[in-house]
GROMACS .gro file of C-alpha atoms in nm:
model
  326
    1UNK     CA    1   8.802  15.829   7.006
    2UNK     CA    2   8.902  16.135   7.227
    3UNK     CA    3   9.020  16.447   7.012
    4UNK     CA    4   9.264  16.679   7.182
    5UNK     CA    5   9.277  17.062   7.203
    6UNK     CA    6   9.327  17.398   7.314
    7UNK     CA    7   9.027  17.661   7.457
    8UNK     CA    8   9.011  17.949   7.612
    9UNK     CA    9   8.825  17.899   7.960
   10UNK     CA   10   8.713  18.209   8.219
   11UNK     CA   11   8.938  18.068   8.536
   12UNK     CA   12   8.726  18.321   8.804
   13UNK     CA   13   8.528  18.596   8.766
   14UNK     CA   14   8.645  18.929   8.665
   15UNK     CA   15   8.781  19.082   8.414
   16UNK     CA   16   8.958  18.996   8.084
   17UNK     CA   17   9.271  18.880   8.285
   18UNK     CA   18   9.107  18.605   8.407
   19UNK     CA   19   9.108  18.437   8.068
   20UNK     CA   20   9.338  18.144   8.022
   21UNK     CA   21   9.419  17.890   7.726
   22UNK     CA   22   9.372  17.505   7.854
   23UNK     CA   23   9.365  17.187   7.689
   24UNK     CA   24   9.082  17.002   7.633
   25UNK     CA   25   8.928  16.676   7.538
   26UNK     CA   26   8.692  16.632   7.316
   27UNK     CA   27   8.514  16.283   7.256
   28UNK     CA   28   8.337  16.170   6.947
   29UNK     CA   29   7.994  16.360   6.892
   30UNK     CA   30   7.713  16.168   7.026
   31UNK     CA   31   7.366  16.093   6.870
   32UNK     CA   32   7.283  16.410   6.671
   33UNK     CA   33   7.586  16.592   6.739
   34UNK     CA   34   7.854  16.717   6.504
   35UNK     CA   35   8.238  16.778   6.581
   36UNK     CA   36   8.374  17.084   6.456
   37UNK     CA   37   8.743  17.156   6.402
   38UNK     CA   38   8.711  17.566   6.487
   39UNK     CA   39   8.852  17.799   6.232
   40UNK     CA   40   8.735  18.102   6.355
   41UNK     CA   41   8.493  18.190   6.636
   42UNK     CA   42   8.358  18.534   6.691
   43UNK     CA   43   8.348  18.760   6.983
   44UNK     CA   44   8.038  18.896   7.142
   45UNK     CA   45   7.939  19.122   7.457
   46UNK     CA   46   7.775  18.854   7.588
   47UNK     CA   47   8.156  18.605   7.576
   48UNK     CA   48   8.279  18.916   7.817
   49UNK     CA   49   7.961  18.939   8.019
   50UNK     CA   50   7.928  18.599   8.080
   51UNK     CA   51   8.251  18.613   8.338
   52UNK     CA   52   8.206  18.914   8.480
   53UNK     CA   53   8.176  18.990   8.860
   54UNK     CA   54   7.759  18.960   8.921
   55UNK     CA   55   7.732  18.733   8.643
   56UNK     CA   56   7.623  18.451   8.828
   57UNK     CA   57   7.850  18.193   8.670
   58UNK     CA   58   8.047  17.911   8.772
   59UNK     CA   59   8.393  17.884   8.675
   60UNK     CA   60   8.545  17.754   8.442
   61UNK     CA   61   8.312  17.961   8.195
   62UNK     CA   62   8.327  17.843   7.880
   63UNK     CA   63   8.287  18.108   7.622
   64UNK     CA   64   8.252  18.170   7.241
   65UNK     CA   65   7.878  18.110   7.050
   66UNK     CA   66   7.945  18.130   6.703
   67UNK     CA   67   8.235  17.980   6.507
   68UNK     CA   68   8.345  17.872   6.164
   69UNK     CA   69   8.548  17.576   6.071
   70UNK     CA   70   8.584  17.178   5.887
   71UNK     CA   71   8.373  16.924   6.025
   72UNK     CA   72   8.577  16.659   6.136
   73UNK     CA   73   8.401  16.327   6.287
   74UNK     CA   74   7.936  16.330   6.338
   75UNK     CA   75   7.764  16.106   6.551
   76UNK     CA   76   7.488  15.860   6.486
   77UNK     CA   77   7.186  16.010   6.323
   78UNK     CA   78   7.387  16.327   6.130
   79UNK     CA   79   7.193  16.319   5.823
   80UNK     CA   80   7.289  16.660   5.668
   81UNK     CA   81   7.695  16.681   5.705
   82UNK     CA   82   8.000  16.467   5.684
   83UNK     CA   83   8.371  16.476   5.775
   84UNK     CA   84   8.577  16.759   5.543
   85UNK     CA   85   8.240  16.999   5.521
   86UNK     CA   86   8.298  17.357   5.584
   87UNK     CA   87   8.042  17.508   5.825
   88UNK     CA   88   7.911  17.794   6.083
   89UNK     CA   89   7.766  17.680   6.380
   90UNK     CA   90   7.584  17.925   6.611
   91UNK     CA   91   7.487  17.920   6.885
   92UNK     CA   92   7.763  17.697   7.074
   93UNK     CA   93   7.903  17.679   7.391
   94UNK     CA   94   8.264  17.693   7.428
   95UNK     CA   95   8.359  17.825   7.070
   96UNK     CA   96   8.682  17.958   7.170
   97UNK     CA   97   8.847  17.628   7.107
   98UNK     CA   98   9.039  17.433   6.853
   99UNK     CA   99   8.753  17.190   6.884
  100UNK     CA  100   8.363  17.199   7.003
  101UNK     CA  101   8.068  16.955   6.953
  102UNK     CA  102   7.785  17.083   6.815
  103UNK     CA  103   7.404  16.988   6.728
  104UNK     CA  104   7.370  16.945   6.403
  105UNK     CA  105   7.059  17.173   6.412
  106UNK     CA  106   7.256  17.501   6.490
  107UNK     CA  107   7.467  17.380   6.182
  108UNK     CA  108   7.477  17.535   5.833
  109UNK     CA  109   7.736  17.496   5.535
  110UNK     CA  110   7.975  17.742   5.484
  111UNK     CA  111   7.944  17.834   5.046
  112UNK     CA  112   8.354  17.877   4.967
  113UNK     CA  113   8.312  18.234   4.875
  114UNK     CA  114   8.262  18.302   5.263
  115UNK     CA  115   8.587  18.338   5.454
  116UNK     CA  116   8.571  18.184   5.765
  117UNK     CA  117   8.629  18.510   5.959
  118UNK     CA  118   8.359  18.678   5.775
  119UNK     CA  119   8.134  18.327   5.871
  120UNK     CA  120   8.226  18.325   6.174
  121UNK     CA  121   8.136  18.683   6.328
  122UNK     CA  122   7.806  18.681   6.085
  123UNK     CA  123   7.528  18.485   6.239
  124UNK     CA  124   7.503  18.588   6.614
  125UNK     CA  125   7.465  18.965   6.528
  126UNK     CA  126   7.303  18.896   6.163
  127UNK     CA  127   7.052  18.702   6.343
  128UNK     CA  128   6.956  18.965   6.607
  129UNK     CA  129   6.974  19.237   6.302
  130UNK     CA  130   6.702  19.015   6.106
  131UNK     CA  131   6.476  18.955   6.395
  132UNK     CA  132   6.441  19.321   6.469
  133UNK     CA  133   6.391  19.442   6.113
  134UNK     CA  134   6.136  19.161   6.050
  135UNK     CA  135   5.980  19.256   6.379
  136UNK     CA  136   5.943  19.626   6.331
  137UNK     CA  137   5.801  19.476   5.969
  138UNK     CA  138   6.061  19.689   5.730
  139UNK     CA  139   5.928  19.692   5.404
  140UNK     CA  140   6.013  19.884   5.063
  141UNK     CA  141   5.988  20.272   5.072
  142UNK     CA  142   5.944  20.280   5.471
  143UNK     CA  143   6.202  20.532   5.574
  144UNK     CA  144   6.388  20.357   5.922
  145UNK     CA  145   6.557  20.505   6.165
  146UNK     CA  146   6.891  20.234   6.289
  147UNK     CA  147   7.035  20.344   6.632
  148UNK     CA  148   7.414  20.219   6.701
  149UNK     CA  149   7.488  20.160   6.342
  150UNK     CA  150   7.854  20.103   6.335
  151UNK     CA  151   7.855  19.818   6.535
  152UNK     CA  152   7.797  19.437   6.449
  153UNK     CA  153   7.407  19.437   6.464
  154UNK     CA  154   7.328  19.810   6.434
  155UNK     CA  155   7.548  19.745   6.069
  156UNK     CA  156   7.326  19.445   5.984
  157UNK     CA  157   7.010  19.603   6.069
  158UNK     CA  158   7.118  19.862   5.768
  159UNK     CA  159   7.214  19.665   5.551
  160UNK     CA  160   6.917  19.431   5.579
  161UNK     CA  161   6.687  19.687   5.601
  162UNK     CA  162   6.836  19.883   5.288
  163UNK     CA  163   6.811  19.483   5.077
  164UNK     CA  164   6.463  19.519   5.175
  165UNK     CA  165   6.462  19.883   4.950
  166UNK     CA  166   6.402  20.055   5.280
  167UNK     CA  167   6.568  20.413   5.322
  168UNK     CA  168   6.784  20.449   5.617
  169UNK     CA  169   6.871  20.678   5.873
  170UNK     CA  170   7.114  20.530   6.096
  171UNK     CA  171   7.299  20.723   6.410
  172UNK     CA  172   7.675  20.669   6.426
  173UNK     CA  173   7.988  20.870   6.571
  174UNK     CA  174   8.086  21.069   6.257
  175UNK     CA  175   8.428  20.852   6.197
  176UNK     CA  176   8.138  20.583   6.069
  177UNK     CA  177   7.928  20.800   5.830
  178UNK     CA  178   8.142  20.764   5.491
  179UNK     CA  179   8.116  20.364   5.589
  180UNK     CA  180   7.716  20.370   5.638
  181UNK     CA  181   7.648  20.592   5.378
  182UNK     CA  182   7.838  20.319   5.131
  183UNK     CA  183   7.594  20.099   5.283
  184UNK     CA  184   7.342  20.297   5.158
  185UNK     CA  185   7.233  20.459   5.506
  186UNK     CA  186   7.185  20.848   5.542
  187UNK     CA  187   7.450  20.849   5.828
  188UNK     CA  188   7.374  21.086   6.168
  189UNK     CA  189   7.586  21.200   6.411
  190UNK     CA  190   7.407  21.064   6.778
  191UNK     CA  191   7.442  21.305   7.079
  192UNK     CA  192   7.230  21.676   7.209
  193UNK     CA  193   7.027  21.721   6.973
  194UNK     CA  194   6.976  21.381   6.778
  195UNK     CA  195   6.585  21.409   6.728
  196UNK     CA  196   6.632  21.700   6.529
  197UNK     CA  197   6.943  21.582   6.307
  198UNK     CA  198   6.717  21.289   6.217
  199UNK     CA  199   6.423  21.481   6.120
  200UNK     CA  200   6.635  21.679   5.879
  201UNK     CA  201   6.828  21.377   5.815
  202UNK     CA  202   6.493  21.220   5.649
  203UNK     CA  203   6.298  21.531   5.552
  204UNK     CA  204   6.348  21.479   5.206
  205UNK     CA  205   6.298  21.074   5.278
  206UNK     CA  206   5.968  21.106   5.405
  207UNK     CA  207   5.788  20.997   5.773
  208UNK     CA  208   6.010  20.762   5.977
  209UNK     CA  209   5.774  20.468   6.007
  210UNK     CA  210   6.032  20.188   6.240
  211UNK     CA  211   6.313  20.259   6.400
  212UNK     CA  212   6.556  19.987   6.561
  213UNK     CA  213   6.767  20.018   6.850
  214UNK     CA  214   7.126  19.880   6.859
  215UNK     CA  215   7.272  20.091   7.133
  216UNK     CA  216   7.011  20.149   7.420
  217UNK     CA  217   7.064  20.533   7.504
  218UNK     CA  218   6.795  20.742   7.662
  219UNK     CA  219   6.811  20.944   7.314
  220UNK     CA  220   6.838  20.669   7.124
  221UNK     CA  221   6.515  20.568   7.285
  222UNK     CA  222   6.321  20.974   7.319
  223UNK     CA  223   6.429  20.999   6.980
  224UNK     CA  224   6.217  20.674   6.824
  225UNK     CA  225   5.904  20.736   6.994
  226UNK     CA  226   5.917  21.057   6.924
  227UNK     CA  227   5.926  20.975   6.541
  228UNK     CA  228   5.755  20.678   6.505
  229UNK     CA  229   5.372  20.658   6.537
  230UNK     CA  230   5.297  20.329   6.572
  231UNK     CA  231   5.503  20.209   6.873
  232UNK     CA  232   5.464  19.839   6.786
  233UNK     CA  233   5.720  19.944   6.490
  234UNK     CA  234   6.018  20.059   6.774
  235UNK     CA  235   6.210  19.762   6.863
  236UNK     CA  236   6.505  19.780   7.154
  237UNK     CA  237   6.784  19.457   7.154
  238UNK     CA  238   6.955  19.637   7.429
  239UNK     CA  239   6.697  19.877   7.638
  240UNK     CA  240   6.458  19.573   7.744
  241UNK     CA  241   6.397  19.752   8.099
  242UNK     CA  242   6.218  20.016   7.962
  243UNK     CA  243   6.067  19.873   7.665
  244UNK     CA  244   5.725  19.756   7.835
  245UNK     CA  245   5.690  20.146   7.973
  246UNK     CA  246   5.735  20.291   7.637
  247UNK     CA  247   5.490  20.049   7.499
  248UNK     CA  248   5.793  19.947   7.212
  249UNK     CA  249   5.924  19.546   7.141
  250UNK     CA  250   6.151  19.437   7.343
  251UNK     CA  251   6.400  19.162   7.145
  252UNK     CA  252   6.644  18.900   7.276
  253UNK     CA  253   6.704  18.666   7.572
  254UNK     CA  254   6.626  18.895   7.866
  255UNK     CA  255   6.299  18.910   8.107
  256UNK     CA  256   5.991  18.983   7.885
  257UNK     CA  257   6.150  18.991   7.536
  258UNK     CA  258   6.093  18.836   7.232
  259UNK     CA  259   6.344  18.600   7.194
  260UNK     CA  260   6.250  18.523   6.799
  261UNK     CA  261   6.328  18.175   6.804
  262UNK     CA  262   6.174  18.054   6.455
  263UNK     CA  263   6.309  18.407   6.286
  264UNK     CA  264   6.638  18.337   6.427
  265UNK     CA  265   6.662  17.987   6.325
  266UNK     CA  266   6.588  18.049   5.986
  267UNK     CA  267   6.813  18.320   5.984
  268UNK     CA  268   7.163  18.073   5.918
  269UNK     CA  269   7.102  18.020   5.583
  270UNK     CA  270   6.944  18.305   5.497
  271UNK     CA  271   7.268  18.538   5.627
  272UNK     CA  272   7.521  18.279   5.519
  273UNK     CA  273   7.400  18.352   5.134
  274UNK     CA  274   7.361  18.682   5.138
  275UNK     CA  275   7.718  18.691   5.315
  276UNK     CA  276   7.834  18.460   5.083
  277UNK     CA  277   7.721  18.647   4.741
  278UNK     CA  278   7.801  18.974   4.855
  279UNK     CA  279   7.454  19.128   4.947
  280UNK     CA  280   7.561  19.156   5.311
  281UNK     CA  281   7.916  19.292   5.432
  282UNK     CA  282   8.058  19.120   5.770
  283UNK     CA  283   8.329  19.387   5.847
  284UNK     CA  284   8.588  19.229   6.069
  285UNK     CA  285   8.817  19.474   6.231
  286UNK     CA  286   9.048  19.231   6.453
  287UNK     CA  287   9.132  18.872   6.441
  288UNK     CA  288   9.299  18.764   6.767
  289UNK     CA  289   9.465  18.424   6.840
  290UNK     CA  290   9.317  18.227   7.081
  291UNK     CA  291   9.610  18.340   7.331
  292UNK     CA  292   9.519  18.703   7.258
  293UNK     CA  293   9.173  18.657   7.361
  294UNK     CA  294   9.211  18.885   7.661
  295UNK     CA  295   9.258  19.193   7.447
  296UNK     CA  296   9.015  19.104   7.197
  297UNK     CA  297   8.767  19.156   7.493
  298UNK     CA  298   8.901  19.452   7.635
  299UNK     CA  299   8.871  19.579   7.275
  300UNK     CA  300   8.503  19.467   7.277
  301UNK     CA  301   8.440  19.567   7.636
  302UNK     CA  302   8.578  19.994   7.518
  303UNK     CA  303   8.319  19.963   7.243
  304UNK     CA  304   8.504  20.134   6.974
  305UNK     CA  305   8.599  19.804   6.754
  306UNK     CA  306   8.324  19.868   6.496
  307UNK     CA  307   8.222  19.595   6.305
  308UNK     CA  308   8.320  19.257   6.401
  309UNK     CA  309   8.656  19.083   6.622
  310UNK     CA  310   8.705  18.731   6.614
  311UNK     CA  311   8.962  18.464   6.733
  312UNK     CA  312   9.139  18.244   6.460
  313UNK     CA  313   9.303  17.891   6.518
  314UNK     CA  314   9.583  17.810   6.387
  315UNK     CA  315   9.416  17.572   6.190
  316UNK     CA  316   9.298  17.892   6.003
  317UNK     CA  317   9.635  18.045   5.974
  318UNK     CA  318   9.759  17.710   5.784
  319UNK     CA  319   9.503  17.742   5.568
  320UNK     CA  320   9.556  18.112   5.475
  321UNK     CA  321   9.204  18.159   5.572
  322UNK     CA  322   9.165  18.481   5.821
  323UNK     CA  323   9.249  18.806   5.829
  324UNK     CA  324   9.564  18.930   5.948
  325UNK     CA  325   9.600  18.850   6.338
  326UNK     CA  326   9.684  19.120   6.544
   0.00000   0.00000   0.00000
């Protein structure tokens, strides 16, 4: 059987205008595979950067890599979900979409207390956020210093860290502090003068021991090693050029990083619970339909959103499930 739907496909390189909604097929999942009727799929730098001029891509470029929604048919060999079952799926390829097959390994249920906004902008930057606070080995009472903490994986990395009974410093514009300090974070404005708003910031905390960077700034960068001692406890997700000089981890996908694989993977249903029972807050500040998707990304690409955007189906407004679509 051949399912029919809608998804949002990169037409040329460029920028956002390039985006267009197109149907498209989707066949019944093969061996291993599971088809999932998209609820909600969340938007990432990387959705934007993957069509950009340079990039290196083909078009059509599929985009989207994390999404929430109802299974609706599995292929031979799906052992672990059936037809009706609410899941997240990450990573994917083409998750802006009303439909997109799926292996059933980067499948997890979705518990009912988890809206399928909230699912469906948690794992991608949850999963980065857990890699580099297991990396830079956060325990309780270690005082850490979070760079870019108001967006999607700087505000994981706190609120991980803090579940871990860390103490938290974590650098922010100022229109972010009374959000990271609910958090549990001792909120610091970044710019001139950073390294010594931090060590005033945590004199009463005691010595910053890890720090994790979110944003990739020169400062953000001076700032850890000037901190933290042990430079194996410094992780960059963003600065991976000048990790190796600096002697600090270097976290991700790109040339000589860490890419986490087995921390990552275990990460879907470790975020999905804490998501789901309230330990971790997925803040979504835009929901976009799939037709909007062009100014989702040029809201993404200014870098002001905060928190997470993501696209809803309208599957997802029949159900009631989303937040309210801009």
């Amino acid at each position: 059987m051949t399912y029919t739907g809608r998804a949002v496909v990169a037409e040329a390189l460029g920028g956002p205008e390039v985006l267009r909604v197109v149907s498209r097929d989707a066949p019944d999942p093969g061996p291993g595979e599971v088809l999932v009727a998209v609820e909600a799929a969340g938007v990432n730098p990387w959705d934007w950067k993957s069509y950009a001029p340079g990039s290196g891509a083909t078009p059509p470029v599929e985009l989207g890599v994390e999404v929430a929604g109802v299974v609706r048919a599995v292929g031979t060999g799906v052992r672990w979900f059936s037809p009706g079952d609410e899941v997240v799926a990450w990573p994917v390829r083409g998750g802006y979409a009303d439909l997109v097959k799926v292996p059933q390994r980067v499948v997890v249920r979705r518990p009912a207390s988890l809206p399928a906004t909230a699912a469906a902008g948690l794992l991608a930057a949850g999963a980065a956020a857990l890699h580099a606070v297991v990396a830079t080995e956060v325990d309780a009472d270690d005082v850490v210093l979070v760079h870019g903490a108001s967006g999607g994986v700087g505000r994981m990395a706190v609120q991980l860290a803090v579940l871990r009974g860390a103490h938290v410093v974590a650098t922010a514009s100022p229109t972010w502090h009374a959000c990271l300090a609910r958090l549990g974070a001792v909120p610091v404005a970044h710019g001139p003068g950073l390294l010594d708003r931090v060590r005033a910031a945590a004199a009463d905390l005691g010595e910053v021991v890890a720090a994790v960077d979110a944003v990739g700034t020169p400062e953000a960068l001076d700032t850890s090693v000037a901190l933290v001692a042990d430079r194996r406890r410094v992780a960059t997700l963003v600065a991976l050029d000048r990790a190796a000089a600096l002697g600090i981890r270097a976290l991700g996908h790109g040339p000589g990083a860490d890419p986490g694989a087995d921390v990552r993977d275990a990460a879907r249903g470790q975020l999905t619970a804490l998501a789901a029972d309230g330990s971790l807050d997925v803040l979504v500040t835009g929901a976009y339909a799939l037709e909007d998707a062009a100014t989702a990304h040029r809201r993404s690409r200014d870098g002001h959103a905060g928190g997470k955007l993501v696209l809803v189906t309208d599957a997802a407004r029949a159900s009631g499930d989303h937040a309210p679509v801009h």
